[in-house]
Amino acid sequence: MKIHKLQIYSDNLKEQLRFYRDTLNLKITDNSDDYFEVETGYSTIKFQQKENATAYHIAFHIPDRQHKEALEWVKERVPVLEGNGQEIVDFMAWNAKSLYFYDEDKNIIEFISRESFSKPESALFSEKSVLGISEVGLVTENIQEKFDFLSTNFELEKYDGDFEHFCAVGDDEGLLITINQKLKDWFPTDDKAYKSEFKIEFTHQGKKHSLVFENDQLKAQQ
């Protein structure tokens, strides 16, 4: 599941623009009064203005074994959010290491380094090392329903978890991190998980797909 474009919502657009453009030094590819778009490797994120927007969890791929270099790069720019008392969290079952920080909307942003997923092109880490979107949080009260929709419409599979608390859906390339709002908060901060609406465009098994999540419902778009 390769995520090419993600649209999320913000009621803090100017501060978010400054954060992604000036703090993270990422390329802004489009910008207007009510939205802007950011290039993140092979993926694009569109931040759309919306009153009372709620927070998200979004992860980005970074190169294999560059988590330490990424940590130093991030710490020069923003505070790092610790998980289990560690700045770098080791997900051994996923062969991955992650670090976390907030953007200006208190979205939990994750850099994830997966073993053997992508070799670094440079020994140095920079904004150009961000490879693309790895994960998008999907918050609901019915994980089974959401999984059945994703499996039926897009042939996505369960990657990890269960249908009660937490279920990662997809593969190493891209995941929807589906959690039960009533039973689980966001790692690593225990921030409240909101049913934050989004749209994504992705490819899976050679096919292009568009997916909308709003009002706790998933819809496939042509």
PDB file of C-alpha atoms in Angstrom:
ATOM      1  CA  MET A   1       0.000   0.000   0.000  1.00  0.00           C
ATOM      2  CA  LYS A   2       1.843   3.064  -1.257  1.00  0.00           C
ATOM      3  CA  ILE A   3       0.294   6.330  -0.030  1.00  0.00           C
ATOM      4  CA  HIS A   4       0.738   9.043  -2.649  1.00  0.00           C
ATOM      5  CA  LYS A   5      -1.441  11.811  -1.246  1.00  0.00           C
ATOM      6  CA  LEU A   6      -3.048  12.567   2.101  1.00  0.00           C
ATOM      7  CA  GLN A   7      -5.480  15.387   2.817  1.00  0.00           C
ATOM      8  CA  ILE A   8      -5.990  16.381   6.434  1.00  0.00           C
ATOM      9  CA  TYR A   9      -7.551  19.391   8.138  1.00  0.00           C
ATOM     10  CA  SER A  10      -6.204  22.260  10.221  1.00  0.00           C
ATOM     11  CA  ASP A  11      -7.587  25.369  11.919  1.00  0.00           C
ATOM     12  CA  ASN A  12      -4.034  26.666  12.374  1.00  0.00           C
ATOM     13  CA  LEU A  13      -2.952  26.889   8.755  1.00  0.00           C
ATOM     14  CA  LYS A  14      -0.401  29.723   8.935  1.00  0.00           C
ATOM     15  CA  GLU A  15       1.499  28.180  11.838  1.00  0.00           C
ATOM     16  CA  GLN A  16       1.432  24.785  10.162  1.00  0.00           C
ATOM     17  CA  LEU A  17       2.765  26.270   6.934  1.00  0.00           C
ATOM     18  CA  ARG A  18       5.635  27.898   8.808  1.00  0.00           C
ATOM     19  CA  PHE A  19       6.377  24.662  10.640  1.00  0.00           C
ATOM     20  CA  TYR A  20       6.603  22.421   7.585  1.00  0.00           C
ATOM     21  CA  ARG A  21       8.293  25.044   5.403  1.00  0.00           C
ATOM     22  CA  ASP A  22      10.649  26.765   7.853  1.00  0.00           C
ATOM     23  CA  THR A  23      11.194  24.302  10.716  1.00  0.00           C
ATOM     24  CA  LEU A  24      11.292  21.045   8.745  1.00  0.00           C
ATOM     25  CA  ASN A  25      12.474  22.725   5.515  1.00  0.00           C
ATOM     26  CA  LEU A  26      10.083  20.691   3.387  1.00  0.00           C
ATOM     27  CA  LYS A  27       9.061  21.840  -0.074  1.00  0.00           C
ATOM     28  CA  ILE A  28       5.701  23.623  -0.408  1.00  0.00           C
ATOM     29  CA  THR A  29       4.259  22.706  -3.802  1.00  0.00           C
ATOM     30  CA  ASP A  30       0.989  24.653  -3.612  1.00  0.00           C
ATOM     31  CA  ASN A  31      -0.342  27.348  -1.318  1.00  0.00           C
ATOM     32  CA  SER A  32      -3.503  29.459  -1.030  1.00  0.00           C
ATOM     33  CA  ASP A  33      -5.556  31.161   1.675  1.00  0.00           C
ATOM     34  CA  ASP A  34      -7.342  27.983   2.712  1.00  0.00           C
ATOM     35  CA  TYR A  35      -4.829  25.193   2.038  1.00  0.00           C
ATOM     36  CA  PHE A  36      -1.224  24.297   1.304  1.00  0.00           C
ATOM     37  CA  GLU A  37       0.530  21.183   0.028  1.00  0.00           C
ATOM     38  CA  VAL A  38       3.840  19.731   1.220  1.00  0.00           C
ATOM     39  CA  GLU A  39       6.123  17.360  -0.667  1.00  0.00           C
ATOM     40  CA  THR A  40       7.339  14.496   1.542  1.00  0.00           C
ATOM     41  CA  GLY A  41       9.329  12.188  -0.709  1.00  0.00           C
ATOM     42  CA  TYR A  42       6.976  10.339  -3.045  1.00  0.00           C
ATOM     43  CA  SER A  43       3.973  11.551  -1.027  1.00  0.00           C
ATOM     44  CA  THR A  44       2.142  14.861  -0.781  1.00  0.00           C
ATOM     45  CA  ILE A  45       0.179  16.147   2.217  1.00  0.00           C
ATOM     46  CA  LYS A  46      -2.559  18.715   1.726  1.00  0.00           C
ATOM     47  CA  PHE A  47      -3.517  20.759   4.794  1.00  0.00           C
ATOM     48  CA  GLN A  48      -7.045  22.080   4.286  1.00  0.00           C
ATOM     49  CA  GLN A  49      -8.510  24.827   6.462  1.00  0.00           C
ATOM     50  CA  LYS A  50     -11.352  23.654   8.692  1.00  0.00           C
ATOM     51  CA  GLU A  51     -12.690  25.074  11.926  1.00  0.00           C
ATOM     52  CA  ASN A  52     -12.395  22.875  14.999  1.00  0.00           C
ATOM     53  CA  ALA A  53     -10.112  20.401  13.254  1.00  0.00           C
ATOM     54  CA  THR A  54      -8.797  17.642  15.523  1.00  0.00           C
ATOM     55  CA  ALA A  55      -5.381  16.024  15.789  1.00  0.00           C
ATOM     56  CA  TYR A  56      -3.916  13.181  13.716  1.00  0.00           C
ATOM     57  CA  HIS A  57      -1.211  10.558  13.849  1.00  0.00           C
ATOM     58  CA  ILE A  58       0.977  10.460  10.726  1.00  0.00           C
ATOM     59  CA  ALA A  59       4.202   8.531  10.157  1.00  0.00           C
ATOM     60  CA  PHE A  60       6.887   9.012   7.514  1.00  0.00           C
ATOM     61  CA  HIS A  61       9.377   6.500   6.199  1.00  0.00           C
ATOM     62  CA  ILE A  62      13.019   7.379   6.712  1.00  0.00           C
ATOM     63  CA  PRO A  63      15.970   5.294   5.463  1.00  0.00           C
ATOM     64  CA  ASP A  64      17.010   2.026   7.036  1.00  0.00           C
ATOM     65  CA  ARG A  65      19.166   2.464  10.153  1.00  0.00           C
ATOM     66  CA  GLN A  66      19.166   6.253  10.021  1.00  0.00           C
ATOM     67  CA  HIS A  67      17.072   6.661  13.166  1.00  0.00           C
ATOM     68  CA  LYS A  68      20.002   8.035  15.172  1.00  0.00           C
ATOM     69  CA  GLU A  69      20.871  10.619  12.530  1.00  0.00           C
ATOM     70  CA  ALA A  70      17.182  11.512  12.228  1.00  0.00           C
ATOM     71  CA  LEU A  71      16.909  11.926  15.984  1.00  0.00           C
ATOM     72  CA  GLU A  72      19.725  14.472  16.075  1.00  0.00           C
ATOM     73  CA  TRP A  73      18.226  16.331  13.106  1.00  0.00           C
ATOM     74  CA  VAL A  74      14.794  16.486  14.750  1.00  0.00           C
ATOM     75  CA  LYS A  75      16.193  17.537  18.139  1.00  0.00           C
ATOM     76  CA  GLU A  76      17.842  20.550  16.509  1.00  0.00           C
ATOM     77  CA  ARG A  77      14.375  21.704  15.467  1.00  0.00           C
ATOM     78  CA  VAL A  78      11.691  20.470  17.883  1.00  0.00           C
ATOM     79  CA  PRO A  79      11.402  18.553  21.169  1.00  0.00           C
ATOM     80  CA  VAL A  80      11.202  14.779  20.836  1.00  0.00           C
ATOM     81  CA  LEU A  81       8.321  12.869  22.443  1.00  0.00           C
ATOM     82  CA  GLU A  82       9.581   9.913  24.451  1.00  0.00           C
ATOM     83  CA  GLY A  83       7.955   6.497  24.297  1.00  0.00           C
ATOM     84  CA  ASN A  84       8.463   4.114  27.216  1.00  0.00           C
ATOM     85  CA  GLY A  85      11.119   6.534  28.470  1.00  0.00           C
ATOM     86  CA  GLN A  86      13.097   6.293  25.225  1.00  0.00           C
ATOM     87  CA  GLU A  87      13.706   8.832  22.459  1.00  0.00           C
ATOM     88  CA  ILE A  88      13.944   5.992  19.926  1.00  0.00           C
ATOM     89  CA  VAL A  89      11.323   3.260  20.264  1.00  0.00           C
ATOM     90  CA  ASP A  90      12.294  -0.213  19.051  1.00  0.00           C
ATOM     91  CA  PHE A  91       9.400  -2.118  17.447  1.00  0.00           C
ATOM     92  CA  MET A  92      11.158  -5.467  17.202  1.00  0.00           C
ATOM     93  CA  ALA A  93       8.155  -7.320  15.788  1.00  0.00           C
ATOM     94  CA  TRP A  94       8.033  -4.818  12.921  1.00  0.00           C
ATOM     95  CA  ASN A  95      11.823  -4.657  12.428  1.00  0.00           C
ATOM     96  CA  ALA A  96      11.496  -0.913  12.866  1.00  0.00           C
ATOM     97  CA  LYS A  97      12.626   1.960  15.045  1.00  0.00           C
ATOM     98  CA  SER A  98      10.645   5.183  15.520  1.00  0.00           C
ATOM     99  CA  LEU A  99      10.871   8.662  16.978  1.00  0.00           C
ATOM    100  CA  TYR A 100       8.048  11.116  17.567  1.00  0.00           C
ATOM    101  CA  PHE A 101       7.367  14.862  17.745  1.00  0.00           C
ATOM    102  CA  TYR A 102       4.475  17.318  17.501  1.00  0.00           C
ATOM    103  CA  ASP A 103       3.691  19.738  14.721  1.00  0.00           C
ATOM    104  CA  GLU A 104       1.818  23.002  15.415  1.00  0.00           C
ATOM    105  CA  ASP A 105      -1.585  21.265  15.556  1.00  0.00           C
ATOM    106  CA  LYS A 106      -0.331  18.713  18.099  1.00  0.00           C
ATOM    107  CA  ASN A 107      -0.502  16.070  15.423  1.00  0.00           C
ATOM    108  CA  ILE A 108       1.763  13.217  16.510  1.00  0.00           C
ATOM    109  CA  ILE A 109       4.388  12.941  13.789  1.00  0.00           C
ATOM    110  CA  GLU A 110       6.504   9.811  13.566  1.00  0.00           C
ATOM    111  CA  PHE A 111       9.696   9.053  11.660  1.00  0.00           C
ATOM    112  CA  ILE A 112       9.961   5.287  11.183  1.00  0.00           C
ATOM    113  CA  SER A 113      13.046   3.428   9.986  1.00  0.00           C
ATOM    114  CA  ARG A 114      12.304  -0.085   8.738  1.00  0.00           C
ATOM    115  CA  GLU A 115      15.111  -2.592   8.308  1.00  0.00           C
ATOM    116  CA  SER A 116      15.788  -3.438   4.660  1.00  0.00           C
ATOM    117  CA  PHE A 117      12.991  -1.145   3.446  1.00  0.00           C
ATOM    118  CA  SER A 118      15.113   1.650   1.972  1.00  0.00           C
ATOM    119  CA  LYS A 119      18.869   2.115   2.092  1.00  0.00           C
ATOM    120  CA  PRO A 120      20.126   5.658   2.758  1.00  0.00           C
ATOM    121  CA  GLU A 121      21.477   7.571  -0.218  1.00  0.00           C
ATOM    122  CA  SER A 122      23.608   9.717   2.082  1.00  0.00           C
ATOM    123  CA  ALA A 123      25.267   9.224   5.442  1.00  0.00           C
ATOM    124  CA  LEU A 124      23.766  12.551   6.481  1.00  0.00           C
ATOM    125  CA  PHE A 125      20.079  12.969   7.376  1.00  0.00           C
ATOM    126  CA  SER A 126      18.130  15.951   6.038  1.00  0.00           C
ATOM    127  CA  GLU A 127      14.610  16.860   4.980  1.00  0.00           C
ATOM    128  CA  LYS A 128      15.429  15.154   1.674  1.00  0.00           C
ATOM    129  CA  SER A 129      15.754  11.866   3.562  1.00  0.00           C
ATOM    130  CA  VAL A 130      11.992  11.740   4.213  1.00  0.00           C
ATOM    131  CA  LEU A 131      10.848   9.017   1.823  1.00  0.00           C
ATOM    132  CA  GLY A 132       7.051   9.189   1.955  1.00  0.00           C
ATOM    133  CA  ILE A 133       4.018   8.622   4.148  1.00  0.00           C
ATOM    134  CA  SER A 134       4.183   5.351   6.067  1.00  0.00           C
ATOM    135  CA  GLU A 135       1.107   5.473   8.319  1.00  0.00           C
ATOM    136  CA  VAL A 136      -2.154   7.346   8.812  1.00  0.00           C
ATOM    137  CA  GLY A 137      -4.214   7.019  11.987  1.00  0.00           C
ATOM    138  CA  LEU A 138      -7.841   5.951  11.584  1.00  0.00           C
ATOM    139  CA  VAL A 139      -9.869   6.322  14.780  1.00  0.00           C
ATOM    140  CA  THR A 140     -13.217   4.600  15.107  1.00  0.00           C
ATOM    141  CA  GLU A 141     -15.460   2.669  17.468  1.00  0.00           C
ATOM    142  CA  ASN A 142     -15.714  -0.356  15.167  1.00  0.00           C
ATOM    143  CA  ILE A 143     -12.392  -1.718  13.960  1.00  0.00           C
ATOM    144  CA  GLN A 144     -13.920  -4.889  12.500  1.00  0.00           C
ATOM    145  CA  GLU A 145     -16.256  -2.861  10.279  1.00  0.00           C
ATOM    146  CA  LYS A 146     -13.398  -0.712   8.982  1.00  0.00           C
ATOM    147  CA  PHE A 147     -11.170  -3.704   8.332  1.00  0.00           C
ATOM    148  CA  ASP A 148     -13.932  -5.519   6.444  1.00  0.00           C
ATOM    149  CA  PHE A 149     -14.401  -2.457   4.221  1.00  0.00           C
ATOM    150  CA  LEU A 150     -10.676  -2.122   3.497  1.00  0.00           C
ATOM    151  CA  SER A 151     -10.327  -5.837   2.815  1.00  0.00           C
ATOM    152  CA  THR A 152     -13.384  -6.058   0.562  1.00  0.00           C
ATOM    153  CA  ASN A 153     -12.762  -2.895  -1.449  1.00  0.00           C
ATOM    154  CA  PHE A 154      -8.960  -2.804  -1.671  1.00  0.00           C
ATOM    155  CA  GLU A 155      -7.759  -6.313  -0.673  1.00  0.00           C
ATOM    156  CA  LEU A 156      -5.778  -4.835   2.215  1.00  0.00           C
ATOM    157  CA  GLU A 157      -4.708  -7.304   4.888  1.00  0.00           C
ATOM    158  CA  LYS A 158      -4.239  -7.226   8.638  1.00  0.00           C
ATOM    159  CA  TYR A 159      -0.613  -6.441   9.405  1.00  0.00           C
ATOM    160  CA  ASP A 160      -0.761  -6.597  13.182  1.00  0.00           C
ATOM    161  CA  GLY A 161      -3.143  -6.252  16.099  1.00  0.00           C
ATOM    162  CA  ASP A 162      -6.740  -7.256  16.740  1.00  0.00           C
ATOM    163  CA  PHE A 163     -10.250  -6.047  16.012  1.00  0.00           C
ATOM    164  CA  GLU A 164     -10.933  -4.715  19.509  1.00  0.00           C
ATOM    165  CA  HIS A 165      -8.200  -2.260  20.510  1.00  0.00           C
ATOM    166  CA  PHE A 166      -5.756  -1.763  17.633  1.00  0.00           C
ATOM    167  CA  CYS A 167      -5.302  -3.053  14.098  1.00  0.00           C
ATOM    168  CA  ALA A 168      -2.630  -2.050  11.585  1.00  0.00           C
ATOM    169  CA  VAL A 169      -4.006  -2.624   8.083  1.00  0.00           C
ATOM    170  CA  GLY A 170      -1.794  -2.763   4.992  1.00  0.00           C
ATOM    171  CA  ASP A 171       1.865  -3.708   4.650  1.00  0.00           C
ATOM    172  CA  ASP A 172       5.426  -2.495   5.267  1.00  0.00           C
ATOM    173  CA  GLU A 173       5.036   0.152   2.586  1.00  0.00           C
ATOM    174  CA  GLY A 174       1.905   1.752   4.015  1.00  0.00           C
ATOM    175  CA  LEU A 175      -0.464   1.233   6.940  1.00  0.00           C
ATOM    176  CA  LEU A 176      -3.740   2.508   8.290  1.00  0.00           C
ATOM    177  CA  ILE A 177      -3.342   2.464  12.067  1.00  0.00           C
ATOM    178  CA  THR A 178      -6.892   1.707  13.175  1.00  0.00           C
ATOM    179  CA  ILE A 179      -7.665   2.133  16.870  1.00  0.00           C
ATOM    180  CA  ASN A 180     -10.778   1.987  19.021  1.00  0.00           C
ATOM    181  CA  GLN A 181     -11.454   5.464  20.394  1.00  0.00           C
ATOM    182  CA  LYS A 182     -13.162   4.072  23.487  1.00  0.00           C
ATOM    183  CA  LEU A 183     -10.342   1.697  24.443  1.00  0.00           C
ATOM    184  CA  LYS A 184      -7.068   3.245  23.294  1.00  0.00           C
ATOM    185  CA  ASP A 185      -5.240   6.575  23.094  1.00  0.00           C
ATOM    186  CA  TRP A 186      -2.281   7.485  20.900  1.00  0.00           C
ATOM    187  CA  PHE A 187       1.184   6.160  21.596  1.00  0.00           C
ATOM    188  CA  PRO A 188       3.574   7.493  22.861  1.00  0.00           C
ATOM    189  CA  THR A 189       1.847  10.413  24.600  1.00  0.00           C
ATOM    190  CA  ASP A 190      -1.558   8.938  25.526  1.00  0.00           C
ATOM    191  CA  ASP A 191      -3.142  11.878  23.715  1.00  0.00           C
ATOM    192  CA  LYS A 192      -6.859  11.476  23.121  1.00  0.00           C
ATOM    193  CA  ALA A 193      -7.584   9.878  19.749  1.00  0.00           C
ATOM    194  CA  TYR A 194     -10.101  11.750  17.605  1.00  0.00           C
ATOM    195  CA  LYS A 195     -12.061  10.545  14.584  1.00  0.00           C
ATOM    196  CA  SER A 196     -10.141  13.059  12.476  1.00  0.00           C
ATOM    197  CA  GLU A 197     -11.343  13.023   8.883  1.00  0.00           C
ATOM    198  CA  PHE A 198      -8.982  12.507   5.949  1.00  0.00           C
ATOM    199  CA  LYS A 199      -8.708  11.553   2.298  1.00  0.00           C
ATOM    200  CA  ILE A 200      -5.947   9.422   0.807  1.00  0.00           C
ATOM    201  CA  GLU A 201      -4.854   8.344  -2.648  1.00  0.00           C
ATOM    202  CA  PHE A 202      -2.807   5.161  -2.809  1.00  0.00           C
ATOM    203  CA  THR A 203      -1.796   2.253  -4.999  1.00  0.00           C
ATOM    204  CA  HIS A 204      -2.035  -1.399  -4.016  1.00  0.00           C
ATOM    205  CA  GLN A 205      -1.323  -4.429  -6.171  1.00  0.00           C
ATOM    206  CA  GLY A 206      -0.891  -2.165  -9.187  1.00  0.00           C
ATOM    207  CA  LYS A 207      -4.264  -0.447  -8.803  1.00  0.00           C
ATOM    208  CA  LYS A 208      -4.963   3.192  -7.908  1.00  0.00           C
ATOM    209  CA  HIS A 209      -7.476   3.942  -5.159  1.00  0.00           C
ATOM    210  CA  SER A 210      -9.020   6.919  -3.371  1.00  0.00           C
ATOM    211  CA  LEU A 211     -10.418   6.603   0.143  1.00  0.00           C
ATOM    212  CA  VAL A 212     -12.391   9.095   2.247  1.00  0.00           C
ATOM    213  CA  PHE A 213     -12.905   8.857   6.006  1.00  0.00           C
ATOM    214  CA  GLU A 214     -15.596  11.154   7.403  1.00  0.00           C
ATOM    215  CA  ASN A 215     -18.317  10.883  10.042  1.00  0.00           C
ATOM    216  CA  ASP A 216     -16.731   7.591  11.160  1.00  0.00           C
ATOM    217  CA  GLN A 217     -17.441   6.082   7.738  1.00  0.00           C
ATOM    218  CA  LEU A 218     -15.136   4.937   4.944  1.00  0.00           C
ATOM    219  CA  LYS A 219     -15.992   5.578   1.303  1.00  0.00           C
ATOM    220  CA  ALA A 220     -14.182   4.495  -1.840  1.00  0.00           C
ATOM    221  CA  GLN A 221     -13.990   7.130  -4.562  1.00  0.00           C
ATOM    222  CA  GLN A 222     -13.376   6.619  -8.251  1.00  0.00           C
TER     223      GLN A 222
END
